[in-house]
Short mmCIF file of C-alpha atoms and ligand atoms in Angstrom, two decimals:
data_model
loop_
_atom_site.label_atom_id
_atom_site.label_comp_id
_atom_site.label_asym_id
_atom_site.label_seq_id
_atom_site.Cartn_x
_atom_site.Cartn_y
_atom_site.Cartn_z
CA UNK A 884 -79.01 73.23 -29.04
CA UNK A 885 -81.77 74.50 -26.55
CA UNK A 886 -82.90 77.27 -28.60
CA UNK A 887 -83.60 74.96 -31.59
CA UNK A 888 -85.11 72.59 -30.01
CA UNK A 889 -87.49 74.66 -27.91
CA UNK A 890 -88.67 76.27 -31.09
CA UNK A 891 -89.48 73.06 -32.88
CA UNK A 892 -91.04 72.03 -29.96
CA UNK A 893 -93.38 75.34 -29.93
CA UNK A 894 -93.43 75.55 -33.95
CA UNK A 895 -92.78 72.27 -35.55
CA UNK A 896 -96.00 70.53 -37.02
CA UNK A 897 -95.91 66.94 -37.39
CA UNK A 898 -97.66 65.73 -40.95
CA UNK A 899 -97.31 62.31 -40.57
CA UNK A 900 -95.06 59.92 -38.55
CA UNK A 901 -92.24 60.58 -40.53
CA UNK A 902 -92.28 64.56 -41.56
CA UNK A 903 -91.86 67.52 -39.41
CA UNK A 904 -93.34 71.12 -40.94
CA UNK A 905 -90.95 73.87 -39.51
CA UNK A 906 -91.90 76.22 -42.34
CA UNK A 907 -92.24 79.51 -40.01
CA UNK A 908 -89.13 79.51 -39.19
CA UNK A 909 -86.71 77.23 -41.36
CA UNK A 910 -88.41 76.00 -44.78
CA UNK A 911 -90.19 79.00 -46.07
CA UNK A 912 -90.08 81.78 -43.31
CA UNK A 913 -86.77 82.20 -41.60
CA UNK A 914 -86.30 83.67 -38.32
CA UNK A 915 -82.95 85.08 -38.42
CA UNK A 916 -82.17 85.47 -34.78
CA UNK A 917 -82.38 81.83 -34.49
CA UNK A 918 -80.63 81.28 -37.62
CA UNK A 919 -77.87 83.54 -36.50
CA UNK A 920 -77.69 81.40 -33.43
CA UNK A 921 -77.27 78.23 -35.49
CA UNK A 922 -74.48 80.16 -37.14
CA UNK A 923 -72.59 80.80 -34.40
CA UNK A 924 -73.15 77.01 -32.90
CA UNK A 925 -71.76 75.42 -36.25
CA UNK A 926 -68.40 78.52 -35.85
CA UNK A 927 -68.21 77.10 -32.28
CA UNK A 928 -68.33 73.51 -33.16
CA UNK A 929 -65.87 73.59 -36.23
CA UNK A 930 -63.21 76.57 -35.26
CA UNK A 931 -60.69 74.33 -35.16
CA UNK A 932 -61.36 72.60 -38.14
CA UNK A 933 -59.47 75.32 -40.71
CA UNK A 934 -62.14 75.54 -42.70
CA UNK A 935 -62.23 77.81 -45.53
CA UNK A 936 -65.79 77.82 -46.98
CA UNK A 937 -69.35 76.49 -46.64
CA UNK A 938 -70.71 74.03 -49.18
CA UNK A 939 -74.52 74.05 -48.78
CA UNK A 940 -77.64 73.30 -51.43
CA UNK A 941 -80.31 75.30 -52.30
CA UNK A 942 -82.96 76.29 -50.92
CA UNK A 943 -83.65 75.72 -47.19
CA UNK A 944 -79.58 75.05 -46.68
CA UNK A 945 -79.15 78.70 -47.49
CA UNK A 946 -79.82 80.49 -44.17
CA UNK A 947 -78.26 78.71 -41.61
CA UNK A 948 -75.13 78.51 -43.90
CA UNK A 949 -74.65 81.72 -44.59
CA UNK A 950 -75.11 82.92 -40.72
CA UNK A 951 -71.99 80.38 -40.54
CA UNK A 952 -69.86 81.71 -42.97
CA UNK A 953 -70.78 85.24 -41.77
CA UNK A 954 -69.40 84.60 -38.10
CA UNK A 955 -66.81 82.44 -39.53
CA UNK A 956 -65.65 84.74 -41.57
CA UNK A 957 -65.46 82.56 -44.54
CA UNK A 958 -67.31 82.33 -48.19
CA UNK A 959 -70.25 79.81 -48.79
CA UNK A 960 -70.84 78.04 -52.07
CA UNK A 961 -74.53 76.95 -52.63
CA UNK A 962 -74.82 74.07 -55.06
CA UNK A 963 -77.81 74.36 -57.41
CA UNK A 964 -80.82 71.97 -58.40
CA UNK A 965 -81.32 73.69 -61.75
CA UNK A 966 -79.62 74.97 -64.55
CA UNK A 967 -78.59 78.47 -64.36
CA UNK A 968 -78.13 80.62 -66.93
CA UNK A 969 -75.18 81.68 -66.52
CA UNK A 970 -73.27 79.43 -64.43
CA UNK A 971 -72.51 76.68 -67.29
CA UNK A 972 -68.68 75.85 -67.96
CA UNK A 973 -66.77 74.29 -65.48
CA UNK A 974 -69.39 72.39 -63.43
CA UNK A 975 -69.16 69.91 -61.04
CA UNK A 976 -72.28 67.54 -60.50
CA UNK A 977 -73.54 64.94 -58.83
CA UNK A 978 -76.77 62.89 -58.71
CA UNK A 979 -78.97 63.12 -55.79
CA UNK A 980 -82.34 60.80 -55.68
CA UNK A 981 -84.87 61.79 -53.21
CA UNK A 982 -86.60 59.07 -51.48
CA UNK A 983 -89.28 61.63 -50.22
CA UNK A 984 -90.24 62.94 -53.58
CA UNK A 985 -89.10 60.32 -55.43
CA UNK A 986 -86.75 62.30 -57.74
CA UNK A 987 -83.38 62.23 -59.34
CA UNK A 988 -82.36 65.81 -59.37
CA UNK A 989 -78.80 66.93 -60.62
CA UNK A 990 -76.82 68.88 -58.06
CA UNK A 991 -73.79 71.64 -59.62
CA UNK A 992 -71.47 73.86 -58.77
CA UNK A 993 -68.78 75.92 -60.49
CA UNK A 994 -65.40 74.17 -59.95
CA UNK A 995 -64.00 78.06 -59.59
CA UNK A 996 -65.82 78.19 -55.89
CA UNK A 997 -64.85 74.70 -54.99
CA UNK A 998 -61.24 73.19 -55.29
CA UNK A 999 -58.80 71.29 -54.03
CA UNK A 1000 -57.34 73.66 -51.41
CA UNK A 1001 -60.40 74.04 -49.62
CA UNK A 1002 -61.12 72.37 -46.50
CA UNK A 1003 -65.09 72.00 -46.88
CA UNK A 1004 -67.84 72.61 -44.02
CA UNK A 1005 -71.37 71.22 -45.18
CA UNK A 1006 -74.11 72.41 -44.27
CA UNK A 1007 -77.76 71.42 -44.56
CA UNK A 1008 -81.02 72.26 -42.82
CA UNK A 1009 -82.76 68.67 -42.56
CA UNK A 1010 -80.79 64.90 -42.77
CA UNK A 1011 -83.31 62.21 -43.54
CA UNK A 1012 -81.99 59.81 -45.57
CA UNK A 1013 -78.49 61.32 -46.46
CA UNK A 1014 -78.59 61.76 -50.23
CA UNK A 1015 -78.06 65.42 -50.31
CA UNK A 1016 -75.03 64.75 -47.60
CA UNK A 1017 -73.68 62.27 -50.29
CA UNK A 1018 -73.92 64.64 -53.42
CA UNK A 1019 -71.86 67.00 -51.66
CA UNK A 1020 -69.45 64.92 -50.49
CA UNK A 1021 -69.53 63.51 -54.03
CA UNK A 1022 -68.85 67.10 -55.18
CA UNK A 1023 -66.38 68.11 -52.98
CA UNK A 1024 -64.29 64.47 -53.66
CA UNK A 1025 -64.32 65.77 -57.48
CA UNK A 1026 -62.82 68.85 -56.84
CA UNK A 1027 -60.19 67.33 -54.33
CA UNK A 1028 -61.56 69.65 -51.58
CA UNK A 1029 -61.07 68.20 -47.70
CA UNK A 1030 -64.26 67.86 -45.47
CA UNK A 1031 -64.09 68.89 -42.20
CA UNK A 1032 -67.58 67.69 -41.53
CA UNK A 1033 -71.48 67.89 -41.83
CA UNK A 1034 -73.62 70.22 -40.07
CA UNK A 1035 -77.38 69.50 -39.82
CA UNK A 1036 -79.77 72.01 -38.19
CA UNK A 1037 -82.48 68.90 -37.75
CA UNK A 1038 -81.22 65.52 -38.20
CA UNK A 1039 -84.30 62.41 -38.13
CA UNK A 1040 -82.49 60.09 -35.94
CA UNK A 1041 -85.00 57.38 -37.18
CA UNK A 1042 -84.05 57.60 -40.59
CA UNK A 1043 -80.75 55.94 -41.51
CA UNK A 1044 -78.81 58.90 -43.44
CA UNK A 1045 -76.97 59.81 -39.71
CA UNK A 1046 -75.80 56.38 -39.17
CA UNK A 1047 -74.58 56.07 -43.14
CA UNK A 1048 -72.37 59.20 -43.13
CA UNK A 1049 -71.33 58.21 -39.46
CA UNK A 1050 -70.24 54.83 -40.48
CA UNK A 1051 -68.03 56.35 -43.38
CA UNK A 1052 -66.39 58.29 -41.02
CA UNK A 1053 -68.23 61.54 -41.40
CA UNK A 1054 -68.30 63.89 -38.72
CA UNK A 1055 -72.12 65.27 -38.77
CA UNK A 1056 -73.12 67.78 -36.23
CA UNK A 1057 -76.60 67.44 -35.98
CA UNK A 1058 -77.89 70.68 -33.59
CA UNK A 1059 -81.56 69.26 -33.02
CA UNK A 1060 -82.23 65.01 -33.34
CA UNK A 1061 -85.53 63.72 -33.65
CA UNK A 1062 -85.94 60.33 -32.42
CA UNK A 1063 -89.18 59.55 -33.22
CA UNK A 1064 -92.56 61.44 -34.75
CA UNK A 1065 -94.68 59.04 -33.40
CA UNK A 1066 -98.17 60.00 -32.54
CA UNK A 1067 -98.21 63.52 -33.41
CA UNK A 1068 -95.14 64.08 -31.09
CA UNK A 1069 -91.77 65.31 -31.38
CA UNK A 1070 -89.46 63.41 -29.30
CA UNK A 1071 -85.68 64.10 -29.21
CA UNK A 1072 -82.95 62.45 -29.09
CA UNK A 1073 -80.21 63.36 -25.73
CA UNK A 1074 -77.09 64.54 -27.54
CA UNK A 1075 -74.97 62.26 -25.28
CA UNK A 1076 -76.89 59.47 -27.25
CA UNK A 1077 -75.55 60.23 -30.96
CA UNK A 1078 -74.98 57.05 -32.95
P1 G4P B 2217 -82.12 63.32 -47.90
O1 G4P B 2217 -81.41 64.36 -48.72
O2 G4P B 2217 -81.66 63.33 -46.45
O3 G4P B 2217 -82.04 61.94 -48.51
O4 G4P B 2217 -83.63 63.78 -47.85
P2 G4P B 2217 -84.93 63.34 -48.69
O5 G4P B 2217 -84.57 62.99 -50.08
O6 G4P B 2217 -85.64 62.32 -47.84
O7 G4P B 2217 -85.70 64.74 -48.63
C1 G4P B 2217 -85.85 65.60 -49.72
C2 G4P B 2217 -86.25 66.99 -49.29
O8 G4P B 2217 -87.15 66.94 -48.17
C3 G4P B 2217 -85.12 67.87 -48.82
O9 G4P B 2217 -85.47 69.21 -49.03
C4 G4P B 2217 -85.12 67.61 -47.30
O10 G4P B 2217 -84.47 68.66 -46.60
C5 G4P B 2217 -86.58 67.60 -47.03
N1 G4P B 2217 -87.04 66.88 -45.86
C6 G4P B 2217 -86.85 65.57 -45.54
N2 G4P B 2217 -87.50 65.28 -44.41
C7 G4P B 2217 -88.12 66.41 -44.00
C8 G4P B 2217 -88.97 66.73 -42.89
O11 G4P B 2217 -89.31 65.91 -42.02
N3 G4P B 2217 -89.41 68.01 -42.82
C9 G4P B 2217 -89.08 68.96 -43.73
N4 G4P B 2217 -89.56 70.19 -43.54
N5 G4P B 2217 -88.31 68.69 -44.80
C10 G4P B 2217 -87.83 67.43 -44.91
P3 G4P B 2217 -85.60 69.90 -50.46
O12 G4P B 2217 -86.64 69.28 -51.30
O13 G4P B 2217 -84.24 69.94 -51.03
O14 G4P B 2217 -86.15 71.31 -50.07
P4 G4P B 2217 -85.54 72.77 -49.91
O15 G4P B 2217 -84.13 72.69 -49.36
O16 G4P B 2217 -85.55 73.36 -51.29
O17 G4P B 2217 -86.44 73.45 -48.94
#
């Protein structure tokens, strides 16, 4: 996606060879012309799909999925990271370990929003190593839900969660792939050249 990509070109900060900072317009400010773009390029990609809701996580997952489910017309379910106070009975969880962070965070979501005649679209903003991708699919397996697919607003093609999900059979949409942070430099990946 042009627009995407020319942004984190003109926006993205690289920290080190292996993390990109797009916090002014994705991670802490949104922009949400652009986000309404991504939207409508996830609708375009998966019309066809029958999908009846959005499964996303919180935080940074938030915006571009809910500029989805607002041009597709559809709900979206956010799973949560920590206990709520009021959503308790019924959950549906999964364990998610962050190799960044090095974490084990619990991942719920009320089995009322999530069931078996839903036909899933996930939705996240960044795919490193895939372990957010896998607690949702984890999720939506419990409740018997279908997955249509995976959309990823920035996918790093040089970390292996892509080729995991890929090689289960996933379909993952990534709209921007970074093949390499090397020196300071965002280099992308040619969509024709998705593996
Ligand atoms: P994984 O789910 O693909 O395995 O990701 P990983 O554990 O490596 O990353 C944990 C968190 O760091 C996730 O956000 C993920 O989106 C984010 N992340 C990973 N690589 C990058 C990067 O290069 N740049 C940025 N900006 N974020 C990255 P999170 O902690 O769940 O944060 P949030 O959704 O609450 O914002």
């Amino acid at each position: 996606m042009k627009q995407l990509r020319e942004k984190i070109a003109s926006e993205g900060r690289v920290l080190s060879g292996e993390v990109l900072k797009v916090d002014s317009f994705l991670n802490h400010q949104i922009d949400p012309k652009l986000m309404q773009a991504i939207g409508e390029e996830f609708s375009r990609r998966f019309k066809n799909d029958g999908v009846t809701k959005i499964l996303t996580i919180e935080s940074s997952g938030i915006a571009p999925a809910a500029m989805a489910g607002l041009t597709m017309g559809i709900p979206v379910v956010f799973a949560r990271k920590r206990a709520s106070l009021t959503l308790t009975e019924g959950l549906i969880s999964s364990e998610v370990k962050s190799f960044t962070k090095q974490t084990v965070n619990t991942i719920s979501v009320s089995g009322d929003y999530v069931t078996a005649d839903d036909t899933l679209l996930i939705i996240d903003d960044f795919l490193a190593n895939g372990q957010a991708a896998l607690g949702l699919l984890d999720i939506s397996g419990q409740a018997g839900a279908k997955v249509a697919g995976i959309g990823i607003v920035i996918e790093k093609g040089f970390q292996n969660g892509g080729k995991l999900l890929r090689e289960q059979g996933v379909r993952v949409e990534s709209l921007a792939i970074i093949e390499s942070l090397a020196d300071g430099k965002v280099a992308f990946r040619e969509e024709s050249e998705v593996r």
